[in-house]
Amino acid sequence: MKFNETLKDITLYEAGKPIELVVREFGIDPKDVVKLASNENPLGTSPAVANVISEHASKAHLYPDDSMYALKDGLAKKFGISDSEVIIGAGSDQILEFIARSLLSPQDSVLMTKITFAMYEIYAKQMGAKIIRTPSYVHKADEFIEAYNKYKSKIIYLCIPNNPIGDCMTKAEALKVIDAVERDTLVVVDGAYMEYASFKDKACEITPQEILKYPNVIYLGTFSKAYGLGGMRVGYGIANEALIRQISKMRPPFNITSLSLAAAIAALREDEFIARSLALHAEQLIRYEEFAIKNSISFIPSYTNFITYLFDEPLNSTEITDALLKQGVIIRNLASYGLNAIRITIGTAKQNDRFFDSFLPLLKRL
Amino acid sequence: MKFNETLKDITLYEAGKPIELVVREFGIDPKDVVKLASNENPLGTSPAVANVISEHASKAHLYPDDSMYALKDGLAKKFGISDSEVIIGAGSDQILEFIARSLLSPQDSVLMTKITFAMYEIYAKQMGAKIIRTPSYVHKADEFIEAYNKYKSKIIYLCIPNNPIGDCMTKAEALKVIDAVERDTLVVVDGAYMEYASFKDKACEITPQEILKYPNVIYLGTFSKAYGLGGMRVGYGIANEALIRQISKMRPPFNITSLSLAAAIAALREDEFIARSLALHAEQLIRYEEFAIKNSISFIPSYTNFITYLFDEPLNSTEITDALLKQGVIIRNLASYGLNAIRITIGTAKQNDRFFDSFLPLLKRL
């Protein structure tokens, strides 16, 4: 059977290893596994949201409200925008997919930093587009503008703050890029971790409302991180109505489960839970910075809910990740991104103790 | 902004109206709404499965196991196949999307009956492919073979039994089509409602295992209908490993929620619930046939969990659907398929009473 040419060049996303796999492969009791690999909220699902999910469990036979009226309305009120300016995706990932499929063809290129969220490349390659990367892995406006002027890319991805690195472009720098590009180029402001960045530094904060001033910019947000719903697959895109209408043509019906919709709607009321999550994170992040300094490990100052430790030989990120995995501590090896580095989700105090206790002997041994 | 050409020609799927909408628009109490529009299992979610969902609610922050090991293994054991022959989609819909995106380009055509599941056309059009339809809306092997010999379509969709019509091609007829096409044409055997058809008539039963004999055929099944999980969005595709490997390249990571995975795995143990669902359905379907005969309404003998009533003027499917909706009875108008017809999901005895009680006065009035 003759498959489309683009399939030949497709790379697959490497997901953080699930607890189930560690249980299966190493026979570790699930309760002894610490997963700091997928940037999930260590406080878990808010109890109020978990209750809403349970209340809806017996209605799992009913298809979701495909208009997603209540969730769009909740987001519109939260951000002071109109619900026609909102699109809902199965994670903000899926909105990246809609965007790529609406705009890209093999004649186009897309622009991103040297190391950033893998799905930008994957969806662009599915459409046969060429991938252009800035020389630096952190976001630098001048590098974006220079590359844009050369390649006139159809889509520019700004990951603010940047996953899996942790750096954050300021709003001023982001606007510099946005102002430098033509109106037929789409700029994606991916704010999946924005709650963490804006909590740390107001200079990084970009709101969906201010994005709406630009007809060629879309803001992406998610319920997977600070909102504690990584397993439910709900993200959102916010842009002017005309753009939303176009990319909505690629949205399949019922792309969000009934329970995901109910959970996301409930999560919008969880301001206290979010505040508590951000405070815990800020407090625990310092421990990772102090640990790194004390043990002479390079790290990238983080504006996200994870931190990236950079190694020099003989320290090897693959060996370290594997050794931790065998002890039931799951973190993310960044070797597939071309870095001798690991990414650790900032967990609860107890989870982080477990990481430090397992990691320190490995450092000493090598 | 210049969007891809294919967007111009895209039609959107018309979903069955959700209970929430009727509540919003007509101010009807949710418990007084009867939804017979989306072919959901009227027995609801199996209580055992609802319990599993509740038990997992507090883990909604954790990303799903993207290998979907346990669900694939459960399906493989159920059907006597290997788990490398299984792909999981957010509904079998999503597998239709992977197939279209892997195989189609604007040079290709796809072949289906005159009236069948709308997503075949929608996904094919997203890829710019041409839509070829057999003259009849029921599936006739000879019509498929004749059209195939003329157009050499890249994909043939056999909806067995056929939604939204209700007819069913026999296995012998389906195999006649499969045997008549070349090996570089993909035949999709969409068995979303297969449980109902094979319960009624063994001549309609096609198992995933026998499909595996053909390298160019894929079987699709779903948890949305007989399994009572329409809101959870879980479907599966079964085909030889090479084909599964190719279309998997279009699968985004985490395309199924954590709770959907847990629910589907639990649902595989629900043989008794499925048997009870099929028995209730068979018993209640007879009432719809008898009602139609008594009131001189044409209908299509159904092999699915719904029935299609065909009207002659002055009976008008749009007026009838709207009049029922205002009373809180949601059914599906087939006007958008070019038919003066309605599709009613076979409900519980009580739900069906409600339909007959609301529908009969409309018949008399006109």
XYZ file of C-alpha atoms in Angstrom:
732
model
C 0.000 0.000 0.000
C 1.338 3.408 -0.897
C 1.374 5.686 2.144
C 1.851 9.417 1.916
C 5.459 10.583 1.506
C 5.390 12.607 4.724
C 5.110 9.392 6.776
C 8.691 8.475 5.890
C 10.111 11.398 7.801
C 7.925 11.307 10.888
C 9.472 11.061 14.306
C 7.362 9.906 17.222
C 6.930 11.743 20.512
C 8.757 10.182 23.418
C 6.373 10.248 26.345
C 7.421 10.328 29.993
C 7.355 6.742 31.232
C 4.110 5.925 33.037
C 4.013 4.400 36.502
C 2.371 1.267 35.010
C 5.495 0.576 32.961
C 7.849 0.756 35.923
C 5.528 -1.532 37.831
C 5.473 -4.001 34.912
C 9.180 -3.895 34.072
C 10.804 -3.688 37.494
C 8.104 -5.193 39.699
C 8.035 -2.103 41.938
C 4.909 -1.489 43.997
C 2.955 1.411 42.415
C 2.932 3.299 45.714
C 6.734 3.234 45.795
C 7.068 4.818 42.371
C 7.804 8.543 42.202
C 7.000 10.049 38.828
C 8.726 13.355 38.158
C 8.766 12.946 34.382
C 5.664 14.516 32.891
C 5.263 17.846 34.654
C 2.065 16.785 36.364
C 0.823 18.751 39.344
C 2.304 17.004 42.401
C -0.720 18.032 44.495
C -2.721 15.767 42.205
C -6.256 16.428 41.103
C -8.086 18.957 43.225
C -10.490 16.984 45.493
C -13.427 19.132 44.365
C -12.682 18.306 40.730
C -12.243 14.598 41.530
C -15.711 14.717 43.132
C -17.209 16.228 39.997
C -15.620 13.455 37.923
C -17.086 10.799 40.238
C -20.512 12.422 40.053
C -20.390 12.217 36.258
C -19.030 8.646 36.086
C -22.444 7.046 35.627
C -23.091 9.330 32.638
C -20.050 8.125 30.695
C -22.367 6.597 28.065
C -23.524 10.067 26.948
C -21.615 11.879 24.225
C -20.209 15.240 25.314
C -21.870 18.550 24.481
C -19.940 19.163 21.276
C -20.606 22.927 21.416
C -18.591 22.905 24.684
C -20.694 25.870 25.638
C -20.072 25.803 29.377
C -16.300 25.405 29.159
C -15.898 28.079 26.482
C -18.096 30.386 28.501
C -16.042 29.749 31.643
C -12.793 30.511 29.827
C -14.283 33.586 28.163
C -15.334 34.973 31.552
C -11.982 34.140 33.119
C -10.048 35.980 30.427
C -12.534 38.751 29.624
C -13.011 37.664 26.031
C -15.807 36.227 23.876
C -16.500 32.503 23.633
C -16.250 32.710 19.837
C -12.566 33.462 20.413
C -11.992 30.071 22.061
C -11.271 26.629 20.644
C -10.965 23.525 22.823
C -8.522 20.734 22.057
C -7.600 17.344 23.501
C -4.711 19.058 25.221
C -3.248 22.184 23.641
C -1.314 19.627 21.540
C -4.378 19.011 19.471
C -4.707 22.699 18.692
C -1.113 22.608 17.441
C -2.285 19.828 15.158
C -5.276 21.835 13.872
C -2.988 24.779 13.183
C -0.429 22.723 11.259
C -3.109 20.998 9.226
C -4.903 24.256 8.407
C -1.873 26.216 7.325
C 1.062 24.080 6.262
C 2.097 22.443 3.020
C 5.451 21.060 1.814
C 6.332 24.528 0.439
C 6.255 26.088 3.900
C 8.655 26.336 6.779
C 8.044 26.780 10.489
C 10.345 28.498 12.974
C 11.166 27.554 16.562
C 14.132 27.490 18.951
C 16.825 24.858 18.802
C 15.226 22.896 21.638
C 11.538 23.245 22.365
C 8.304 21.261 22.578
C 8.644 18.253 20.261
C 5.095 18.370 18.915
C 5.734 21.578 16.938
C 8.120 19.660 14.725
C 6.064 16.469 14.625
C 2.850 18.136 13.429
C 4.724 20.352 10.960
C 6.516 17.327 9.502
C 3.219 15.489 9.134
C 2.345 18.264 6.666
C 5.728 18.046 4.959
C 6.850 21.507 6.154
C 10.497 22.374 6.677
C 11.736 22.964 10.229
C 13.874 26.063 10.899
C 15.461 26.507 14.317
C 17.156 29.479 15.955
C 20.828 28.884 16.920
C 20.088 29.125 20.666
C 17.854 26.818 22.623
C 16.582 29.671 24.750
C 14.211 32.112 23.044
C 15.968 35.186 21.651
C 13.888 37.730 19.741
C 16.743 38.816 17.495
C 17.453 35.264 16.417
C 13.781 34.744 15.596
C 13.618 37.956 13.572
C 16.790 37.186 11.664
C 15.632 33.676 10.768
C 12.160 34.941 9.889
C 13.518 37.557 7.522
C 15.508 34.863 5.779
C 12.900 32.076 5.571
C 9.538 33.909 5.867
C 8.195 30.974 7.858
C 4.447 30.405 7.861
C 4.273 29.647 11.587
C 6.491 30.832 14.454
C 6.322 28.922 17.722
C 7.097 30.831 20.913
C 7.054 28.474 23.869
C 6.658 30.838 26.828
C 8.044 29.483 29.116
C 9.952 26.891 27.143
C 9.477 23.143 27.572
C 11.684 21.066 28.013
C 14.305 23.712 28.825
C 12.628 25.953 31.373
C 13.756 29.349 30.070
C 11.261 32.159 29.522
C 11.088 34.899 26.948
C 9.755 38.153 28.410
C 6.567 39.690 27.086
C 8.565 42.597 25.662
C 10.757 40.192 23.684
C 7.752 38.206 22.468
C 6.036 41.372 21.255
C 9.224 42.350 19.446
C 8.926 39.132 17.409
C 5.186 39.561 16.864
C 5.655 43.138 15.657
C 8.416 42.098 13.253
C 6.429 39.520 11.285
C 3.928 39.954 8.493
C 0.256 39.434 9.109
C 0.109 36.272 7.013
C 2.470 34.528 9.414
C 0.879 32.889 12.429
C 2.621 33.328 15.765
C 1.784 30.661 18.324
C 2.266 31.789 21.920
C 2.290 28.486 23.767
C 1.523 29.298 27.392
C 1.156 25.714 28.661
C 3.326 26.631 31.665
C 2.424 30.332 31.786
C 0.918 30.086 35.287
C 4.365 29.215 36.674
C 6.248 31.874 34.688
C 3.898 34.738 35.534
C 3.879 33.708 39.204
C 7.672 33.982 39.232
C 8.122 37.077 37.113
C 5.430 39.483 35.903
C 7.677 40.479 32.982
C 6.918 37.057 31.485
C 3.150 37.315 31.780
C 1.199 37.375 28.522
C -2.581 37.280 28.783
C -4.918 35.847 26.149
C -6.729 39.176 26.097
C -3.703 41.133 24.903
C -2.994 38.467 22.262
C -6.392 39.244 20.727
C -5.068 42.617 19.580
C -3.110 40.755 16.915
C -5.098 39.043 14.154
C -2.225 36.637 13.464
C -1.406 35.404 16.965
C -2.937 32.524 18.890
C -2.503 31.880 22.612
C -2.502 28.283 23.844
C -3.226 27.215 27.397
C -3.825 23.886 29.111
C -5.507 22.194 32.048
C -2.730 19.578 32.107
C -0.197 21.391 34.282
C -1.138 23.872 37.034
C -4.795 22.790 36.837
C -3.855 19.192 37.650
C -5.684 17.449 34.798
C -2.891 15.939 32.674
C -4.823 12.700 32.252
C -7.990 14.411 30.983
C -6.556 16.002 27.836
C -8.044 19.489 27.779
C -6.355 22.545 26.326
C -7.553 25.746 24.723
C -6.624 28.185 22.007
C -7.555 31.858 22.060
C -7.442 34.033 18.954
C -9.657 36.283 16.899
C -12.898 34.762 15.726
C -11.937 34.457 12.042
C -8.831 32.442 12.880
C -10.720 30.253 15.354
C -13.381 29.572 12.737
C -10.793 28.400 10.198
C -8.827 26.070 12.447
C -12.075 24.708 13.923
C -12.672 23.056 10.562
C -9.987 20.547 11.537
C -11.565 19.804 14.911
C -13.189 16.359 14.928
C -16.545 16.126 16.713
C -16.413 15.079 20.379
C -12.682 15.672 20.699
C -13.026 16.042 24.483
C -14.573 13.377 26.706
C -17.693 14.142 28.751
C -15.761 13.740 31.994
C -12.903 15.926 30.753
C -15.366 18.712 29.993
C -16.972 18.408 33.424
C -13.551 18.321 35.097
C -12.212 21.350 33.230
C -15.333 23.392 33.977
C -14.980 22.529 37.662
C -11.225 23.253 37.611
C -11.902 26.850 36.541
C -13.291 27.436 40.042
C -10.122 26.149 41.726
C -8.246 29.408 42.284
C -7.238 28.409 45.774
C -5.871 25.040 44.589
C -3.880 26.735 41.811
C -2.461 29.288 44.255
C -1.458 26.497 46.616
C 0.130 24.551 43.728
C 2.169 27.563 42.636
C 3.311 28.327 46.176
C 4.409 24.727 46.798
C 6.239 24.751 43.493
C 8.127 27.989 44.214
C 9.173 26.708 47.617
C 10.390 23.332 46.306
C 12.095 24.726 43.201
C 14.574 26.508 45.468
C 15.658 23.138 46.855
C 16.578 21.967 43.342
C 18.554 25.133 42.696
C 20.367 24.877 46.037
C 21.085 21.182 45.500
C 22.548 21.924 42.067
C 24.766 24.728 43.367
C 25.971 22.658 46.305
C 26.838 19.723 44.026
C 28.261 21.817 41.161
C 25.598 20.824 38.656
C 24.717 23.323 35.915
C 21.036 24.108 35.603
C 18.797 26.392 33.592
C 16.885 28.873 35.774
C 13.338 27.594 35.562
C 10.104 29.457 34.856
C 8.174 26.186 34.639
C 7.204 23.364 37.001
C 10.343 21.421 36.177
C 14.079 22.040 36.182
C 16.755 21.009 33.703
C 20.087 19.766 35.062
C 22.926 19.857 32.523
C 25.742 17.326 32.870
C 29.347 17.095 31.821
C 31.019 13.753 31.192
C 31.523 11.374 32.917
C 28.004 12.164 34.152
C 25.645 10.740 31.549
C 21.953 11.542 31.445
C 20.943 8.163 30.032
C 22.817 6.207 32.696
C 21.417 8.432 35.426
C 17.846 8.180 34.150
C 18.073 4.397 33.904
C 19.613 4.030 37.362
C 16.859 6.176 38.883
C 14.169 4.268 36.988
C 15.317 0.967 38.514
C 14.764 2.555 41.919
C 11.260 3.646 40.914
C 12.143 7.314 40.370
C 10.961 8.407 36.918
C 12.503 11.557 35.439
C 13.022 12.656 31.863
C 16.215 12.053 29.934
C 16.830 14.842 27.415
C 19.319 12.821 25.324
C 16.757 12.576 22.516
C 16.858 16.385 22.357
C 20.628 16.221 21.884
C 21.389 17.282 25.457
C 23.351 15.513 28.178
C 20.691 16.655 30.599
C 17.729 15.543 32.660
C 14.425 17.267 33.283
C 12.880 16.779 36.691
C 9.338 17.812 37.536
C 9.276 19.658 40.851
C 7.311 17.352 43.143
C 6.053 17.455 46.704
C 8.647 17.770 49.495
C 8.512 14.012 50.003
C 8.844 13.188 46.289
C 11.771 15.578 45.990
C 13.440 13.985 49.052
C 13.129 10.675 47.268
C 14.765 12.130 44.142
C 17.659 13.719 46.048
C 18.198 10.546 48.097
C 18.379 8.423 44.958
C 20.321 10.891 42.848
C 23.064 11.911 45.278
C 24.720 8.452 45.502
C 24.792 8.316 41.679
C 26.652 11.628 41.592
C 29.164 10.446 44.159
C 29.681 7.111 42.399
C 30.568 8.639 39.062
C -3.691 34.492 6.376
C -3.617 31.879 3.647
C -5.233 28.659 4.813
C -4.917 25.382 2.942
C -7.222 24.998 -0.058
C -8.937 21.943 1.385
C -10.492 24.071 4.156
C -12.771 25.754 1.629
C -14.652 22.564 0.923
C -14.956 21.173 4.427
C -18.339 20.321 5.850
C -18.755 19.992 9.581
C -20.274 17.015 11.376
C -23.725 17.619 12.757
C -23.772 16.113 16.229
C -26.878 14.832 17.996
C -28.126 17.639 20.228
C -26.926 17.222 23.814
C -29.274 17.285 26.792
C -27.521 20.477 28.002
C -28.690 22.354 24.901
C -32.337 21.395 25.339
C -32.116 22.435 28.964
C -30.584 25.796 27.967
C -32.845 26.551 25.014
C -36.213 25.297 26.209
C -35.792 25.459 29.967
C -36.694 21.782 30.348
C -35.557 19.980 33.499
C -32.655 17.652 32.573
C -34.466 14.668 34.099
C -37.424 15.245 31.760
C -35.258 15.134 28.645
C -35.177 11.888 26.658
C -32.210 11.671 24.312
C -32.624 9.149 21.522
C -30.317 10.941 19.104
C -26.786 9.634 19.489
C -27.124 5.843 19.681
C -25.934 5.724 23.241
C -26.594 2.613 25.299
C -29.924 3.279 27.092
C -28.810 1.131 30.030
C -26.156 3.774 30.605
C -22.687 3.069 31.855
C -22.279 -0.311 33.497
C -22.186 0.297 37.287
C -18.932 -1.666 37.595
C -17.308 0.558 34.983
C -18.676 3.709 36.636
C -17.047 2.516 39.865
C -13.704 2.086 38.149
C -13.979 5.631 36.787
C -14.727 6.985 40.268
C -11.783 5.083 41.716
C -9.485 6.720 39.160
C -10.920 10.245 39.530
C -8.270 11.394 41.986
C -5.550 10.338 39.528
C -6.786 12.609 36.737
C -3.586 14.664 37.010
C -1.497 11.748 35.687
C -0.943 11.395 31.967
C -2.224 8.123 30.532
C 0.035 5.161 29.782
C 0.698 6.082 26.161
C 1.647 2.502 25.270
C -1.966 1.589 26.190
C -0.544 -1.801 27.046
C -3.408 -3.062 29.206
C -6.184 -2.077 26.808
C -4.410 -3.461 23.737
C -3.699 -6.657 25.627
C -7.346 -6.953 26.679
C -8.543 -6.501 23.109
C -5.909 -8.905 21.779
C -7.068 -11.608 24.209
C -10.738 -10.949 23.439
C -10.231 -11.345 19.703
C -7.437 -13.935 19.705
C -4.933 -11.653 17.994
C -1.653 -9.940 18.863
C -1.504 -6.530 20.540
C 0.754 -5.263 17.747
C -2.294 -5.635 15.502
C -4.280 -3.079 17.534
C -4.408 0.724 17.408
C -6.477 2.784 19.856
C -8.254 5.975 18.837
C -10.340 8.666 20.507
C -13.392 6.876 19.173
C -13.047 4.804 16.012
C -13.543 8.218 14.325
C -9.979 9.120 15.115
C -8.702 5.982 13.407
C -10.646 7.054 10.311
C -8.702 10.305 10.561
C -5.328 8.516 10.851
C -6.212 6.395 7.820
C -7.223 9.371 5.669
C -4.136 11.333 6.650
C -1.794 8.408 6.021
C -3.133 7.456 2.621
C -4.985 10.233 0.845
C -3.951 13.106 -1.368
C -5.924 15.300 -3.801
C -5.222 12.781 -6.591
C -7.139 10.034 -4.796
C -10.766 9.061 -4.495
C -12.589 7.172 -1.759
C -15.675 5.000 -2.195
C -18.714 4.630 0.051
C -22.504 4.214 -0.185
C -24.829 7.064 -1.003
C -25.681 7.574 2.670
C -23.303 6.442 5.361
C -21.261 7.718 8.314
C -20.472 11.389 7.656
C -16.902 11.276 8.962
C -15.685 9.170 6.002
C -16.359 12.112 3.735
C -15.185 14.770 6.178
C -11.752 13.234 6.782
C -11.279 12.397 3.099
C -12.161 15.967 2.116
C -9.669 17.323 4.663
C -7.053 15.586 2.501
C -8.579 16.913 -0.721
C -9.686 13.467 -1.941
C -12.660 12.987 -4.231
C -15.778 11.290 -2.844
C -17.385 8.519 -4.914
C -20.695 7.041 -3.786
C -22.607 3.950 -4.876
C -26.081 4.663 -6.315
C -27.868 2.935 -3.410
C -27.747 3.990 0.178
C -27.738 0.382 1.345
C -24.505 -1.539 0.775
C -24.514 -3.588 -2.448
C -21.348 -5.495 -3.369
C -21.944 -5.238 -7.108
C -22.302 -1.476 -6.941
C -19.062 -1.215 -4.960
C -17.192 -3.421 -7.420
C -18.506 -1.549 -10.448
C -17.550 1.844 -8.997
C -14.176 0.518 -7.855
C -13.324 -0.799 -11.305
C -14.119 2.613 -12.733
C -12.401 4.875 -10.163
C -9.774 2.604 -8.520
C -10.433 4.348 -5.211
C -7.669 4.339 -2.619
C -10.021 3.591 0.293
C -13.356 1.744 0.372
C -15.571 2.237 3.412
C -17.916 -0.598 4.342
C -20.107 0.433 7.258
C -21.354 -2.912 8.596
C -24.059 -2.316 9.781
C -24.611 1.077 8.210
C -25.056 4.285 10.225
C -27.312 6.337 9.904
C -29.443 3.988 7.785
C -29.481 0.733 9.726
C -29.007 -1.739 6.858
C -26.369 -4.448 7.005
C -24.213 -6.027 4.349
C -23.664 -9.746 4.954
C -20.184 -11.101 5.497
C -20.381 -12.944 2.173
C -21.132 -9.689 0.361
C -18.365 -7.843 2.196
C -15.839 -10.533 1.286
C -16.969 -10.277 -2.330
C -15.910 -6.610 -2.305
C -12.663 -7.343 -0.452
C -11.745 -10.097 -2.926
C -12.460 -7.846 -5.904
C -10.060 -5.039 -5.005
C -6.339 -4.750 -5.455
C -4.003 -5.018 -2.497
C -3.007 -1.355 -2.634
C -6.585 -0.320 -1.859
C -7.516 -0.171 1.800
C -10.904 -1.585 2.771
C -12.270 -0.229 6.038
C -14.761 -2.542 7.735
C -16.432 -0.214 10.207
C -18.039 -2.426 12.832
C -19.082 0.318 15.269
C -22.517 -1.337 15.566
C -21.364 -4.899 14.821
C -22.492 -6.211 18.234
C -26.114 -5.424 17.305
C -25.902 -6.855 13.781
C -24.241 -10.125 14.766
C -26.713 -10.569 17.631
C -29.569 -10.298 15.138
C -28.119 -12.266 12.260
C -24.968 -14.392 12.250
C -24.680 -13.891 8.478
C -23.627 -10.288 9.254
C -20.905 -11.180 11.732
C -17.358 -10.298 10.751
C -14.658 -10.847 13.362
C -11.425 -8.874 13.605
C -9.535 -12.170 13.471
C -10.797 -13.066 10.010
C -10.038 -9.550 8.775
C -6.375 -10.172 9.606
C -6.178 -12.637 6.722
C -6.218 -9.629 4.393
C -3.204 -7.301 4.441
C -5.292 -4.443 3.056
C -8.318 -4.513 5.354
C -8.785 -2.821 8.728
C -11.568 -3.568 11.188
C -12.862 -0.737 13.385
C -14.737 -1.206 16.633
C -15.847 1.101 19.418
C -16.674 1.306 23.102
C -19.196 4.077 22.377
C -22.250 1.980 21.541
C -22.927 -1.474 23.065
C -20.181 -0.936 25.655
C -21.918 2.189 26.972
C -18.965 4.587 26.858
C -19.949 7.183 24.228
C -18.672 10.020 26.387
C -15.229 8.471 26.907
C -14.083 8.394 23.274
C -12.425 5.032 22.858
C -12.344 3.029 19.657
C -9.952 0.533 18.128
C -8.584 -0.547 14.782
C -7.378 -4.063 14.045
C -5.197 -4.864 11.060
C -1.881 -6.474 10.229
C 1.101 -5.107 12.064
C 2.676 -3.294 9.090
C -0.501 -1.334 8.447
C -0.953 -0.525 12.145
C 2.647 0.695 12.311
C 2.117 3.097 9.410
C -1.146 4.668 10.559
C 0.197 4.900 14.125
C 2.555 7.586 12.857
C -0.463 9.901 12.751
C -1.520 9.102 16.314
C -0.789 12.000 18.658
C 0.582 11.060 22.070
C -1.989 10.669 24.863
C -4.946 10.528 22.466
C -7.036 8.706 25.108
C -7.656 10.088 28.583
C -6.479 8.180 31.670
C -10.061 7.598 32.768
C -11.127 6.471 29.290
C -8.387 3.861 29.298
C -9.386 2.614 32.753
C -13.060 2.559 31.734
C -12.460 0.672 28.482
C -10.262 -1.925 30.192
C -13.006 -2.462 32.780
C -15.709 -2.574 30.080
C -14.013 -5.560 28.447
C -15.093 -7.599 31.470
C -18.752 -6.607 31.067
C -20.067 -9.539 29.017
C -23.200 -9.794 31.103
C -23.952 -6.069 30.706
C -23.473 -6.286 26.938
C -25.745 -9.343 26.716
C -28.405 -7.521 28.727
C -28.049 -4.431 26.503
C -28.475 -6.477 23.331
C -31.488 -8.349 24.722
C -33.220 -5.128 25.793
C -32.499 -3.646 22.395
C -33.926 -6.615 20.461
C -37.084 -6.572 22.594
C -37.648 -2.817 22.195
C -36.771 -2.667 18.492
C -39.846 -4.805 17.781
C -42.023 -2.072 19.293
C -40.662 0.455 16.788
C -41.304 -1.925 13.895
C -44.833 -2.668 15.094
C -45.568 1.009 15.674
C -44.384 1.832 12.157
C -46.471 -0.904 10.566
C -49.560 0.071 12.556
C -49.189 3.738 11.568
C -48.162 3.116 7.948
C -44.670 4.555 8.329
C -41.924 3.179 6.113
C -38.809 2.043 7.932
C -35.502 0.391 7.143
C -35.090 -2.982 8.887
C -32.443 -2.249 11.474
C -29.276 -4.164 12.357
C -28.128 -1.358 14.660
C -29.298 0.201 17.941
C -31.440 2.749 16.111
C -34.199 2.722 13.514
C -34.797 4.985 10.536
C -38.364 6.084 9.789
C -38.892 7.376 6.255
C -41.615 9.978 5.646
C -43.733 11.084 2.742
C -45.072 14.623 2.513
C -46.881 16.233 4.242
C -44.875 14.543 7.018
C -41.642 16.485 7.314
C -38.649 15.242 9.287
C -37.475 18.738 10.241
C -40.865 19.788 11.612
C -41.232 16.511 13.497
C -37.732 16.715 14.983
C -38.295 20.303 16.097
C -41.717 19.564 17.590
C -40.286 16.632 19.557
C -37.318 18.698 20.702
C -39.618 21.294 22.253
C -41.140 18.488 24.303
C -37.698 17.362 25.434
C -37.476 14.344 23.121
C -34.243 14.468 21.126
C -34.025 12.365 17.981
C -31.963 12.773 14.828
C -33.260 14.518 11.710
C -31.741 13.002 8.569
C -32.583 16.007 6.343
C -28.891 16.931 6.184
C -28.318 13.498 4.568
C -30.909 14.376 1.907
C -33.602 12.169 3.428
C -37.058 13.048 4.688
C -36.426 10.711 7.593
C -35.649 10.516 11.272
C -33.285 8.232 13.138
C -34.354 7.171 16.603
C -32.046 5.387 19.039
C -33.852 2.446 20.613
C -34.159 3.410 24.271
C -35.443 1.789 27.444
C -39.136 0.821 27.566
C -39.880 4.056 29.404
C -37.905 6.252 27.007
C -39.588 4.602 24.043
C -43.037 5.152 25.634
C -42.151 8.816 25.866
C -41.182 8.889 22.190
C -44.354 7.137 21.028
C -46.541 9.347 23.260
C -44.972 12.515 21.838
C -44.741 11.320 18.250
C -48.232 9.865 17.765
C -50.125 13.189 18.171
C -47.772 14.746 15.595
C -48.646 12.020 13.106
C -52.363 12.507 13.704
C -52.143 16.281 13.431
C -50.482 16.273 10.043
